[in-house]
PDB file of C-alpha atoms (C1' of nucleotides) in Angstrom:
ATOM      1  CA  MET A   1       0.120  -0.081  -0.016  1.00  0.00           C
ATOM      2  CA  GLY A   2       0.979   3.543  -0.474  1.00  0.00           C
ATOM      3  CA  ARG A   3       4.388   4.693  -1.448  1.00  0.00           C
ATOM      4  CA  ALA A   4       7.819   4.343  -0.361  1.00  0.00           C
ATOM      5  CA  PRO A   5       9.190   6.494   2.529  1.00  0.00           C
ATOM      6  CA  CYS A   6      10.302   9.913   1.521  1.00  0.00           C
ATOM      7  CA  CYS A   7      13.724   9.889   3.055  1.00  0.00           C
ATOM      8  CA  ASP A   8      15.865   8.151   5.594  1.00  0.00           C
ATOM      9  CA  LYS A   9      15.813  10.641   8.435  1.00  0.00           C
ATOM     10  CA  ASP A  10      18.908   9.084  10.030  1.00  0.00           C
ATOM     11  CA  ASN A  11      21.010   9.816   6.908  1.00  0.00           C
ATOM     12  CA  VAL A  12      19.927  13.322   6.073  1.00  0.00           C
ATOM     13  CA  LYS A  13      21.974  16.282   7.033  1.00  0.00           C
ATOM     14  CA  LYS A  14      20.295  19.037   8.991  1.00  0.00           C
ATOM     15  CA  GLY A  15      21.211  22.582   9.952  1.00  0.00           C
ATOM     16  CA  PRO A  16      22.355  25.473   7.915  1.00  0.00           C
ATOM     17  CA  TRP A  17      23.181  24.857   4.288  1.00  0.00           C
ATOM     18  CA  SER A  18      26.734  25.238   2.927  1.00  0.00           C
ATOM     19  CA  PRO A  19      27.556  27.286  -0.109  1.00  0.00           C
ATOM     20  CA  GLU A  20      28.468  24.118  -1.922  1.00  0.00           C
ATOM     21  CA  GLU A  21      25.026  22.580  -1.143  1.00  0.00           C
ATOM     22  CA  ASP A  22      23.415  25.721  -2.339  1.00  0.00           C
ATOM     23  CA  ALA A  23      25.354  25.893  -5.616  1.00  0.00           C
ATOM     24  CA  GLU A  24      24.530  22.070  -6.332  1.00  0.00           C
ATOM     25  CA  LEU A  25      20.759  22.457  -5.619  1.00  0.00           C
ATOM     26  CA  LYS A  26      20.554  25.711  -7.574  1.00  0.00           C
ATOM     27  CA  ALA A  27      22.492  24.474 -10.583  1.00  0.00           C
ATOM     28  CA  TYR A  28      20.422  21.220 -10.736  1.00  0.00           C
ATOM     29  CA  ILE A  29      17.174  23.005 -10.603  1.00  0.00           C
ATOM     30  CA  GLU A  30      18.019  25.636 -13.066  1.00  0.00           C
ATOM     31  CA  GLN A  31      19.195  22.993 -15.559  1.00  0.00           C
ATOM     32  CA  HIS A  32      16.553  20.313 -14.887  1.00  0.00           C
ATOM     33  CA  GLY A  33      13.772  21.942 -12.919  1.00  0.00           C
ATOM     34  CA  THR A  34      12.346  20.162  -9.852  1.00  0.00           C
ATOM     35  CA  GLY A  35      10.910  17.434 -11.878  1.00  0.00           C
ATOM     36  CA  GLY A  36       7.637  17.965  -9.838  1.00  0.00           C
ATOM     37  CA  ASN A  37       9.050  15.637  -7.047  1.00  0.00           C
ATOM     38  CA  TRP A  38      11.018  17.353  -4.252  1.00  0.00           C
ATOM     39  CA  ILE A  39      11.347  14.045  -2.400  1.00  0.00           C
ATOM     40  CA  ALA A  40      13.543  12.591  -5.231  1.00  0.00           C
ATOM     41  CA  LEU A  41      15.528  15.629  -5.980  1.00  0.00           C
ATOM     42  CA  PRO A  42      18.170  15.316  -3.350  1.00  0.00           C
ATOM     43  CA  HIS A  43      18.851  11.581  -4.335  1.00  0.00           C
ATOM     44  CA  LYS A  44      19.279  12.825  -7.959  1.00  0.00           C
ATOM     45  CA  ILE A  45      21.630  15.585  -6.964  1.00  0.00           C
ATOM     46  CA  GLY A  46      23.494  13.458  -4.375  1.00  0.00           C
ATOM     47  CA  LEU A  47      22.641  15.827  -1.404  1.00  0.00           C
ATOM     48  CA  LYS A  48      22.241  14.352   1.907  1.00  0.00           C
ATOM     49  CA  ARG A  49      18.989  16.435   2.438  1.00  0.00           C
ATOM     50  CA  CYS A  50      15.484  15.767   2.982  1.00  0.00           C
ATOM     51  CA  GLY A  51      13.425  16.720  -0.124  1.00  0.00           C
ATOM     52  CA  LYS A  52      11.388  19.136   1.980  1.00  0.00           C
ATOM     53  CA  SER A  53      14.548  20.958   3.342  1.00  0.00           C
ATOM     54  CA  CYS A  54      15.583  21.351  -0.473  1.00  0.00           C
ATOM     55  CA  ARG A  55      12.192  22.750  -1.197  1.00  0.00           C
ATOM     56  CA  LEU A  56      12.305  25.266   1.584  1.00  0.00           C
ATOM     57  CA  ARG A  57      15.834  26.278   0.827  1.00  0.00           C
ATOM     58  CA  TRP A  58      15.005  26.757  -3.087  1.00  0.00           C
ATOM     59  CA  LEU A  59      11.831  28.786  -2.123  1.00  0.00           C
ATOM     60  CA  ASN A  60      13.096  30.836   0.679  1.00  0.00           C
ATOM     61  CA  TYR A  61      16.602  31.640  -0.494  1.00  0.00           C
ATOM     62  CA  LEU A  62      17.959  30.265  -3.991  1.00  0.00           C
ATOM     63  CA  ARG A  63      14.904  31.014  -6.125  1.00  0.00           C
ATOM     64  CA  PRO A  64      15.614  33.821  -8.505  1.00  0.00           C
ATOM     65  CA  ASN A  65      14.421  37.444  -7.696  1.00  0.00           C
ATOM     66  CA  ILE A  66      14.103  36.973  -4.026  1.00  0.00           C
ATOM     67  CA  LYS A  67      14.559  40.185  -1.910  1.00  0.00           C
ATOM     68  CA  HIS A  68      15.776  39.940   1.685  1.00  0.00           C
ATOM     69  CA  GLY A  69      15.304  42.594   4.174  1.00  0.00           C
ATOM     70  CA  GLY A  70      14.714  46.342   3.465  1.00  0.00           C
ATOM     71  CA  PHE A  71      10.979  46.170   3.664  1.00  0.00           C
ATOM     72  CA  THR A  72       9.521  49.462   2.368  1.00  0.00           C
ATOM     73  CA  GLU A  73       6.725  51.685   3.982  1.00  0.00           C
ATOM     74  CA  GLU A  74       4.457  50.598   1.305  1.00  0.00           C
ATOM     75  CA  GLU A  75       5.170  46.862   2.125  1.00  0.00           C
ATOM     76  CA  ASP A  76       4.792  47.462   5.622  1.00  0.00           C
ATOM     77  CA  GLN A  77       1.161  48.891   4.977  1.00  0.00           C
ATOM     78  CA  ILE A  78       0.311  45.936   2.764  1.00  0.00           C
ATOM     79  CA  ILE A  79       1.504  43.425   5.314  1.00  0.00           C
ATOM     80  CA  CYS A  80      -0.450  45.229   8.168  1.00  0.00           C
ATOM     81  CA  SER A  81      -3.607  45.386   6.070  1.00  0.00           C
ATOM     82  CA  LEU A  82      -3.481  41.855   5.057  1.00  0.00           C
ATOM     83  CA  TYR A  83      -2.701  40.683   8.587  1.00  0.00           C
ATOM     84  CA  ILE A  84      -5.907  42.518   9.769  1.00  0.00           C
ATOM     85  CA  SER A  85      -7.967  41.112   6.961  1.00  0.00           C
ATOM     86  CA  ILE A  86      -6.548  37.546   6.704  1.00  0.00           C
ATOM     87  CA  GLY A  87      -4.402  36.931   9.828  1.00  0.00           C
ATOM     88  CA  SER A  88      -1.513  34.791   9.673  1.00  0.00           C
ATOM     89  CA  ARG A  89      -1.589  33.584   6.027  1.00  0.00           C
ATOM     90  CA  TRP A  90       1.799  34.334   5.201  1.00  0.00           C
ATOM     91  CA  SER A  91       1.689  32.561   1.847  1.00  0.00           C
ATOM     92  CA  ILE A  92      -1.101  34.590   0.514  1.00  0.00           C
ATOM     93  CA  MET A  93       0.696  37.775   1.733  1.00  0.00           C
ATOM     94  CA  ALA A  94       3.759  36.656  -0.103  1.00  0.00           C
ATOM     95  CA  ALA A  95       1.876  36.272  -3.323  1.00  0.00           C
ATOM     96  CA  GLN A  96       0.846  40.051  -3.144  1.00  0.00           C
ATOM     97  CA  LEU A  97       4.588  41.107  -2.460  1.00  0.00           C
ATOM     98  CA  PRO A  98       6.713  39.957  -5.332  1.00  0.00           C
ATOM     99  CA  GLY A  99      10.114  38.738  -4.210  1.00  0.00           C
ATOM    100  CA  ARG A 100       9.177  38.076  -0.836  1.00  0.00           C
ATOM    101  CA  THR A 101       8.742  34.798   0.694  1.00  0.00           C
ATOM    102  CA  ASP A 102       6.176  33.693   3.365  1.00  0.00           C
ATOM    103  CA  ASN A 103       8.988  33.001   5.711  1.00  0.00           C
ATOM    104  CA  ASP A 104      10.485  36.440   5.310  1.00  0.00           C
ATOM    105  CA  ILE A 105       7.109  38.164   5.897  1.00  0.00           C
ATOM    106  CA  LYS A 106       6.333  35.926   8.873  1.00  0.00           C
ATOM    107  CA  ASN A 107       9.816  36.783  10.304  1.00  0.00           C
ATOM    108  CA  TYR A 108       9.452  40.387   9.624  1.00  0.00           C
ATOM    109  CA  TRP A 109       5.984  40.491  11.179  1.00  0.00           C
ATOM    110  CA  ASN A 110       6.939  38.516  14.226  1.00  0.00           C
ATOM    111  CA  THR A 111      10.270  40.411  15.081  1.00  0.00           C
ATOM    112  CA  ARG A 112       9.679  44.052  13.946  1.00  0.00           C
ATOM    113  CA  LEU A 113       6.142  44.975  12.630  1.00  0.00           C
ATOM    114  CA  LYS A 114       4.169  43.536  15.345  1.00  0.00           C
ATOM    115  CA  LYS A 115       6.172  45.141  17.941  1.00  0.00           C
ATOM    116  CA  ARG A 116       6.283  48.462  16.076  1.00  0.00           C
ATOM    117  CA  LEU A 117       2.490  48.624  15.542  1.00  0.00           C
ATOM    118  CA  LEU A 118       1.185  46.979  18.694  1.00  0.00           C
ATOM    119  CA  GLY A 119       3.959  47.775  21.200  1.00  0.00           C
ATOM    120  CA  LYS A 120       5.555  45.448  23.553  1.00  0.00           C
ATOM    121  CA  GLY A 121       2.253  44.775  25.448  1.00  0.00           C
ATOM    122  CA  THR A 122       0.917  42.360  22.764  1.00  0.00           C
ATOM    123  CA  LEU A 123      -0.670  39.177  23.974  1.00  0.00           C
ATOM    124  CA  ARG A 124       1.493  36.012  23.994  1.00  0.00           C
ATOM    125  CA  ARG A 125      -0.012  32.543  23.906  1.00  0.00           C
ATOM    126  CA  SER A 126       1.109  31.955  27.380  1.00  0.00           C
ATOM    127  CA  ASP A 127      -0.770  34.828  28.756  1.00  0.00           C
ATOM    128  CA  ARG A 128      -4.023  33.255  27.835  1.00  0.00           C
ATOM    129  CA  GLU A 129      -6.247  30.669  29.246  1.00  0.00           C
ATOM    130  CA  PRO A 130      -6.470  27.649  27.142  1.00  0.00           C
ATOM    131  CA  SER A 131     -10.206  27.624  26.981  1.00  0.00           C
ATOM    132  CA  GLU A 132     -10.305  31.095  25.272  1.00  0.00           C
ATOM    133  CA  SER A 133     -11.523  30.499  21.804  1.00  0.00           C
ATOM    134  CA  LEU A 134     -10.083  33.705  20.086  1.00  0.00           C
ATOM    135  CA  SER A 135      -6.629  32.985  18.610  1.00  0.00           C
ATOM    136  CA  VAL A 136      -3.758  35.355  19.503  1.00  0.00           C
ATOM    137  CA  SER A 137      -3.657  36.294  15.804  1.00  0.00           C
ATOM    138  CA  ALA A 138      -7.329  37.355  16.026  1.00  0.00           C
ATOM    139  CA  ILE A 139      -6.940  39.386  19.140  1.00  0.00           C
ATOM    140  CA  GLU A 140      -3.849  41.234  17.508  1.00  0.00           C
ATOM    141  CA  ARG A 141      -6.045  41.887  14.555  1.00  0.00           C
ATOM    142  CA  MET A 142      -8.634  43.407  16.562  1.00  0.00           C
ATOM    143  CA  GLN A 143      -5.819  45.492  18.258  1.00  0.00           C
ATOM    144  CA  LEU A 144      -4.691  46.702  14.835  1.00  0.00           C
ATOM    145  CA  LEU A 145      -8.314  47.506  13.885  1.00  0.00           C
ATOM    146  CA  GLN A 146      -8.445  49.731  16.908  1.00  0.00           C
ATOM    147  CA  LEU A 147      -5.245  51.476  15.971  1.00  0.00           C
ATOM    148  CA  GLN A 148      -6.309  51.775  12.400  1.00  0.00           C
ATOM    149  CA  GLY A 149      -9.545  53.328  13.384  1.00  0.00           C
ATOM    150  CA  SER A 150      -7.998  55.947  15.521  1.00  0.00           C
ATOM    151  CA  GLN A 151      -5.486  57.017  12.920  1.00  0.00           C
ATOM    152  CA  SER A 152      -5.634  57.390   9.250  1.00  0.00           C
ATOM    153  CA  SER A 153      -8.066  55.291   6.922  1.00  0.00           C
ATOM    154  CA  HIS A 154      -5.557  54.529   4.211  1.00  0.00           C
ATOM    155  CA  LEU A 155      -4.796  51.110   5.693  1.00  0.00           C
ATOM    156  CA  THR A 156      -8.418  49.975   5.265  1.00  0.00           C
ATOM    157  CA  PHE A 157      -8.290  46.686   3.394  1.00  0.00           C
ATOM    158  CA  TYR A 158     -11.788  47.114   2.057  1.00  0.00           C
ATOM    159  CA  ASN A 159     -10.963  50.523   0.659  1.00  0.00           C
ATOM    160  CA  ASN A 160      -8.166  49.263  -1.420  1.00  0.00           C
ATOM    161  CA  PRO A 161      -8.743  46.431  -3.862  1.00  0.00           C
ATOM    162  CA  VAL A 162      -4.978  46.439  -4.620  1.00  0.00           C
ATOM    163  CA  LEU A 163      -4.473  44.713  -1.086  1.00  0.00           C
ATOM    164  CA  TRP A 164      -7.212  42.247  -1.812  1.00  0.00           C
ATOM    165  CA  PRO A 165      -5.680  38.613  -2.133  1.00  0.00           C
ATOM    166  CA  LYS A 166      -6.051  37.134  -5.589  1.00  0.00           C
ATOM    167  CA  HIS A 167      -8.874  34.864  -4.633  1.00  0.00           C
ATOM    168  CA  HIS A 168     -10.896  37.734  -2.952  1.00  0.00           C
ATOM    169  CA  VAL A 169     -14.340  37.939  -4.034  1.00  0.00           C
ATOM    170  CA  PRO A 170     -15.760  41.275  -3.572  1.00  0.00           C
ATOM    171  CA  VAL A 171     -18.948  41.326  -1.329  1.00  0.00           C
ATOM    172  CA  SER A 172     -21.985  42.722  -3.135  1.00  0.00           C
ATOM    173  CA  HIS A 173     -22.640  46.319  -2.158  1.00  0.00           C
ATOM    174  CA  ALA A 174     -26.127  45.611  -1.132  1.00  0.00           C
ATOM    175  CA  ALA A 175     -24.990  42.919   1.340  1.00  0.00           C
ATOM    176  CA  ALA A 176     -22.326  44.967   2.734  1.00  0.00           C
ATOM    177  CA  THR A 177     -24.676  48.089   3.126  1.00  0.00           C
ATOM    178  CA  THR A 178     -27.098  45.871   4.741  1.00  0.00           C
ATOM    179  CA  LEU A 179     -24.731  44.283   7.123  1.00  0.00           C
ATOM    180  CA  ASP A 180     -23.486  47.583   8.007  1.00  0.00           C
ATOM    181  CA  VAL A 181     -27.058  48.809   8.859  1.00  0.00           C
ATOM    182  CA  LEU A 182     -27.730  45.673  10.573  1.00  0.00           C
ATOM    183  CA  SER A 183     -24.686  45.792  12.791  1.00  0.00           C
ATOM    184  CA  GLY A 184     -25.268  49.500  13.699  1.00  0.00           C
ATOM    185  CA  VAL A 185     -28.975  49.434  14.309  1.00  0.00           C
ATOM    186  CA  GLN A 186     -28.983  46.192  16.188  1.00  0.00           C
ATOM    187  CA  SER A 187     -32.405  45.064  14.986  1.00  0.00           C
ATOM    188  CA  PRO A 188     -34.418  43.431  17.842  1.00  0.00           C
ATOM    189  CA  ALA A 189     -34.934  40.410  15.570  1.00  0.00           C
ATOM    190  CA  LEU A 190     -31.268  39.737  15.510  1.00  0.00           C
ATOM    191  CA  ASP A 191     -29.268  38.989  18.687  1.00  0.00           C
ATOM    192  CA  PHE A 192     -25.557  39.298  17.370  1.00  0.00           C
ATOM    193  CA  HIS A 193     -24.244  38.551  20.810  1.00  0.00           C
ATOM    194  CA  SER A 194     -25.554  35.052  21.187  1.00  0.00           C
ATOM    195  CA  PRO A 195     -24.583  31.930  19.280  1.00  0.00           C
ATOM    196  CA  SER A 196     -28.291  31.219  19.275  1.00  0.00           C
ATOM    197  CA  GLY A 197     -29.185  34.444  17.706  1.00  0.00           C
ATOM    198  CA  ALA A 198     -30.055  34.915  14.173  1.00  0.00           C
ATOM    199  CA  SER A 199     -29.719  32.163  11.870  1.00  0.00           C
ATOM    200  CA  SER A 200     -28.095  32.461   8.481  1.00  0.00           C
ATOM    201  CA  GLY A 201     -31.316  32.011   6.958  1.00  0.00           C
ATOM    202  CA  GLU A 202     -32.829  35.005   8.689  1.00  0.00           C
ATOM    203  CA  LEU A 203     -30.046  37.167   7.692  1.00  0.00           C
ATOM    204  CA  GLN A 204     -29.947  35.683   4.082  1.00  0.00           C
ATOM    205  CA  ASP A 205     -33.433  36.767   3.631  1.00  0.00           C
ATOM    206  CA  LEU A 206     -32.487  40.433   4.786  1.00  0.00           C
ATOM    207  CA  VAL A 207     -29.341  40.636   2.804  1.00  0.00           C
ATOM    208  CA  GLY A 208     -30.378  38.829  -0.214  1.00  0.00           C
ATOM    209  CA  CYS A 209     -27.416  36.511  -0.603  1.00  0.00           C
ATOM    210  CA  GLN A 210     -26.156  33.324   1.014  1.00  0.00           C
ATOM    211  CA  LEU A 211     -24.451  33.792   4.511  1.00  0.00           C
ATOM    212  CA  PRO A 212     -22.798  31.175   6.665  1.00  0.00           C
ATOM    213  CA  ASP A 213     -23.976  30.121  10.046  1.00  0.00           C
ATOM    214  CA  LEU A 214     -23.428  33.191  12.275  1.00  0.00           C
ATOM    215  CA  SER A 215     -22.932  31.183  15.491  1.00  0.00           C
ATOM    216  CA  CYS A 216     -19.171  31.558  14.998  1.00  0.00           C
ATOM    217  CA  TYR A 217     -19.327  35.200  15.484  1.00  0.00           C
ATOM    218  CA  SER A 218     -20.331  35.164  19.155  1.00  0.00           C
ATOM    219  CA  ASP A 219     -16.573  35.532  20.198  1.00  0.00           C
ATOM    220  CA  ILE A 220     -15.794  38.158  17.747  1.00  0.00           C
ATOM    221  CA  TYR A 221     -18.765  40.322  18.842  1.00  0.00           C
ATOM    222  CA  SER A 222     -18.142  39.772  22.515  1.00  0.00           C
ATOM    223  CA  PHE A 223     -14.535  40.890  21.956  1.00  0.00           C
ATOM    224  CA  GLN A 224     -15.703  43.840  19.904  1.00  0.00           C
ATOM    225  CA  GLU A 225     -18.064  45.044  22.333  1.00  0.00           C
ATOM    226  CA  ALA A 226     -15.528  44.688  25.232  1.00  0.00           C
ATOM    227  CA  ASN A 227     -13.021  46.730  23.236  1.00  0.00           C
ATOM    228  CA  ASN A 228     -15.408  49.321  21.849  1.00  0.00           C
ATOM    229  CA  LEU A 229     -14.514  48.465  18.335  1.00  0.00           C
ATOM    230  CA  THR A 230     -16.604  50.463  15.651  1.00  0.00           C
ATOM    231  CA  THR A 231     -19.506  48.912  13.836  1.00  0.00           C
ATOM    232  CA  GLU A 232     -17.582  49.516  10.571  1.00  0.00           C
ATOM    233  CA  ASN A 233     -15.076  46.817  11.698  1.00  0.00           C
ATOM    234  CA  HIS A 234     -18.059  44.899  12.986  1.00  0.00           C
ATOM    235  CA  SER A 235     -19.438  44.554   9.402  1.00  0.00           C
ATOM    236  CA  MET A 236     -15.868  44.157   7.945  1.00  0.00           C
ATOM    237  CA  ILE A 237     -15.602  41.103   9.884  1.00  0.00           C
ATOM    238  CA  ILE A 238     -18.723  39.580   8.544  1.00  0.00           C
ATOM    239  CA  GLN A 239     -17.693  40.313   5.202  1.00  0.00           C
ATOM    240  CA  GLU A 240     -14.277  38.591   5.647  1.00  0.00           C
ATOM    241  CA  TYR A 241     -15.946  35.550   7.010  1.00  0.00           C
ATOM    242  CA  GLU A 242     -18.531  35.556   4.215  1.00  0.00           C
ATOM    243  CA  ILE A 243     -15.836  35.380   1.558  1.00  0.00           C
ATOM    244  CA  GLY A 244     -13.893  32.688   3.356  1.00  0.00           C
ATOM    245  CA  LEU A 245     -10.991  34.780   4.740  1.00  0.00           C
ATOM    246  CA  ILE A 246     -11.729  33.924   8.229  1.00  0.00           C
TER     247      ILE A 246
ATOM    248  C1'  DA B   1      36.690  44.461  26.835  1.00  0.00           C
ATOM    249  C1'  DA B   2      33.431  41.101  28.375  1.00  0.00           C
ATOM    250  C1'  DG B   3      29.263  39.092  29.613  1.00  0.00           C
ATOM    251  C1'  DA B   4      24.068  39.059  29.418  1.00  0.00           C
ATOM    252  C1'  DG B   5      20.112  39.734  27.206  1.00  0.00           C
ATOM    253  C1'  DA B   6      17.556  40.989  23.013  1.00  0.00           C
ATOM    254  C1'  DA B   7      16.678  40.771  18.243  1.00  0.00           C
ATOM    255  C1'  DG B   8      16.794  38.733  13.813  1.00  0.00           C
ATOM    256  C1'  DC B   9      16.563  35.049  10.946  1.00  0.00           C
ATOM    257  C1'  DA B  10      17.165  30.418   8.616  1.00  0.00           C
ATOM    258  C1'  DA B  11      15.701  26.105   9.360  1.00  0.00           C
ATOM    259  C1'  DC B  12      12.980  22.365  11.257  1.00  0.00           C
ATOM    260  C1'  DC B  13       8.620  20.397  13.093  1.00  0.00           C
ATOM    261  C1'  DG B  14       4.011  18.874  12.656  1.00  0.00           C
ATOM    262  C1'  DC B  15      -0.250  19.048  10.705  1.00  0.00           C
ATOM    263  C1'  DC B  16      -3.475  18.798   6.785  1.00  0.00           C
ATOM    264  C1'  DA B  17      -5.516  18.223   2.213  1.00  0.00           C
ATOM    265  C1'  DG B  18      -5.148  16.009  -1.707  1.00  0.00           C
ATOM    266  C1'  DA B  19      -2.800  12.488  -4.614  1.00  0.00           C
ATOM    267  C1'  DA B  20      -1.077   8.039  -5.472  1.00  0.00           C
ATOM    268  C1'  DG B  21      -0.683   3.283  -5.189  1.00  0.00           C
TER     269       DG B  21
ATOM    270  C1'  DT C   1     -11.971   2.000  -0.524  1.00  0.00           C
ATOM    271  C1'  DC C   2      -8.146   2.380   2.241  1.00  0.00           C
ATOM    272  C1'  DT C   3      -3.608   3.431   3.425  1.00  0.00           C
ATOM    273  C1'  DT C   4       0.521   6.118   2.961  1.00  0.00           C
ATOM    274  C1'  DC C   5       2.967   9.731   0.916  1.00  0.00           C
ATOM    275  C1'  DT C   6       3.749  14.449  -0.902  1.00  0.00           C
ATOM    276  C1'  DG C   7       3.476  19.220  -0.999  1.00  0.00           C
ATOM    277  C1'  DG C   8       2.318  23.214   1.354  1.00  0.00           C
ATOM    278  C1'  DC C   9       1.586  25.909   5.149  1.00  0.00           C
ATOM    279  C1'  DG C  10       2.029  28.099   9.833  1.00  0.00           C
ATOM    280  C1'  DG C  11       4.258  27.614  14.193  1.00  0.00           C
ATOM    281  C1'  DT C  12       8.338  27.172  16.753  1.00  0.00           C
ATOM    282  C1'  DT C  13      13.077  26.566  17.773  1.00  0.00           C
ATOM    283  C1'  DG C  14      17.856  27.579  18.210  1.00  0.00           C
ATOM    284  C1'  DC C  15      21.840  29.529  16.257  1.00  0.00           C
ATOM    285  C1'  DT C  16      24.123  34.029  15.200  1.00  0.00           C
ATOM    286  C1'  DT C  17      24.644  38.899  15.532  1.00  0.00           C
ATOM    287  C1'  DC C  18      23.757  42.941  17.877  1.00  0.00           C
ATOM    288  C1'  DT C  19      23.249  46.096  21.681  1.00  0.00           C
ATOM    289  C1'  DC C  20      23.505  47.499  26.339  1.00  0.00           C
ATOM    290  C1'  DT C  21      25.474  47.683  30.702  1.00  0.00           C
TER     291       DT C  21
END
DNA sequence: AAGAGAAGCAACCGCCAGAAG
DNA sequence: TCTTCTGGCGGTTGCTTCTCT
């Protein structure tokens, strides 16, 4: 059944790549391509490396047109906006930033941007109770939304289609408007604060398009209320969920 | 000048969805 | 149809470099 094991883990080298290994991998891929099989690649080249390690090395370091460091102000803004809208989906962010790798963006966010934007008081995983259902990423995004709301509006993800991920499907204007109204007016028919509140069917009728089950919003709304987030942010979160980004 | 702590970053780990046998 | 592997991803680790005292 199945396939042969990918590599002999006792016989593969780990740790930093040497210039010789880099050169061998680069030369082989430039000449022959990956052949669609990373696992077989190190055997063909004669490298004592796991295929996954070769893939990572190529994608993050050896691939042509890779940029390292020196993130621009514009890139900072894009990363920040995307983090607010899609969270820690580094590969999607990398797709929006030519020459940047997901690993680079992730490192840049974790070591610099996060501290710069949120300060040193950001939540760590160890600070939270295990039962809390909001991820650290979600809370950081809420904090950024608050900051964004109190500062300029140019970072707003939904105001700038350039920042939308390639798979982004714009929400209909009618749906967005209706959701804005609903979240602002708090219709008595809809209890946004309870998982047992409005069904997606009820909202669907009001909005005129298909919506997912809203029960998952309970934590977000509770958090929003506790942190005085705006209704604009409120509806944005619904929109993001609707298009599958959260 | 030396040691400690912080920051930066490359690479590994482990999980998941889809593919292959 | 089931089992196992591959590719891809985000999270985490640990080594190196930098900064502060």
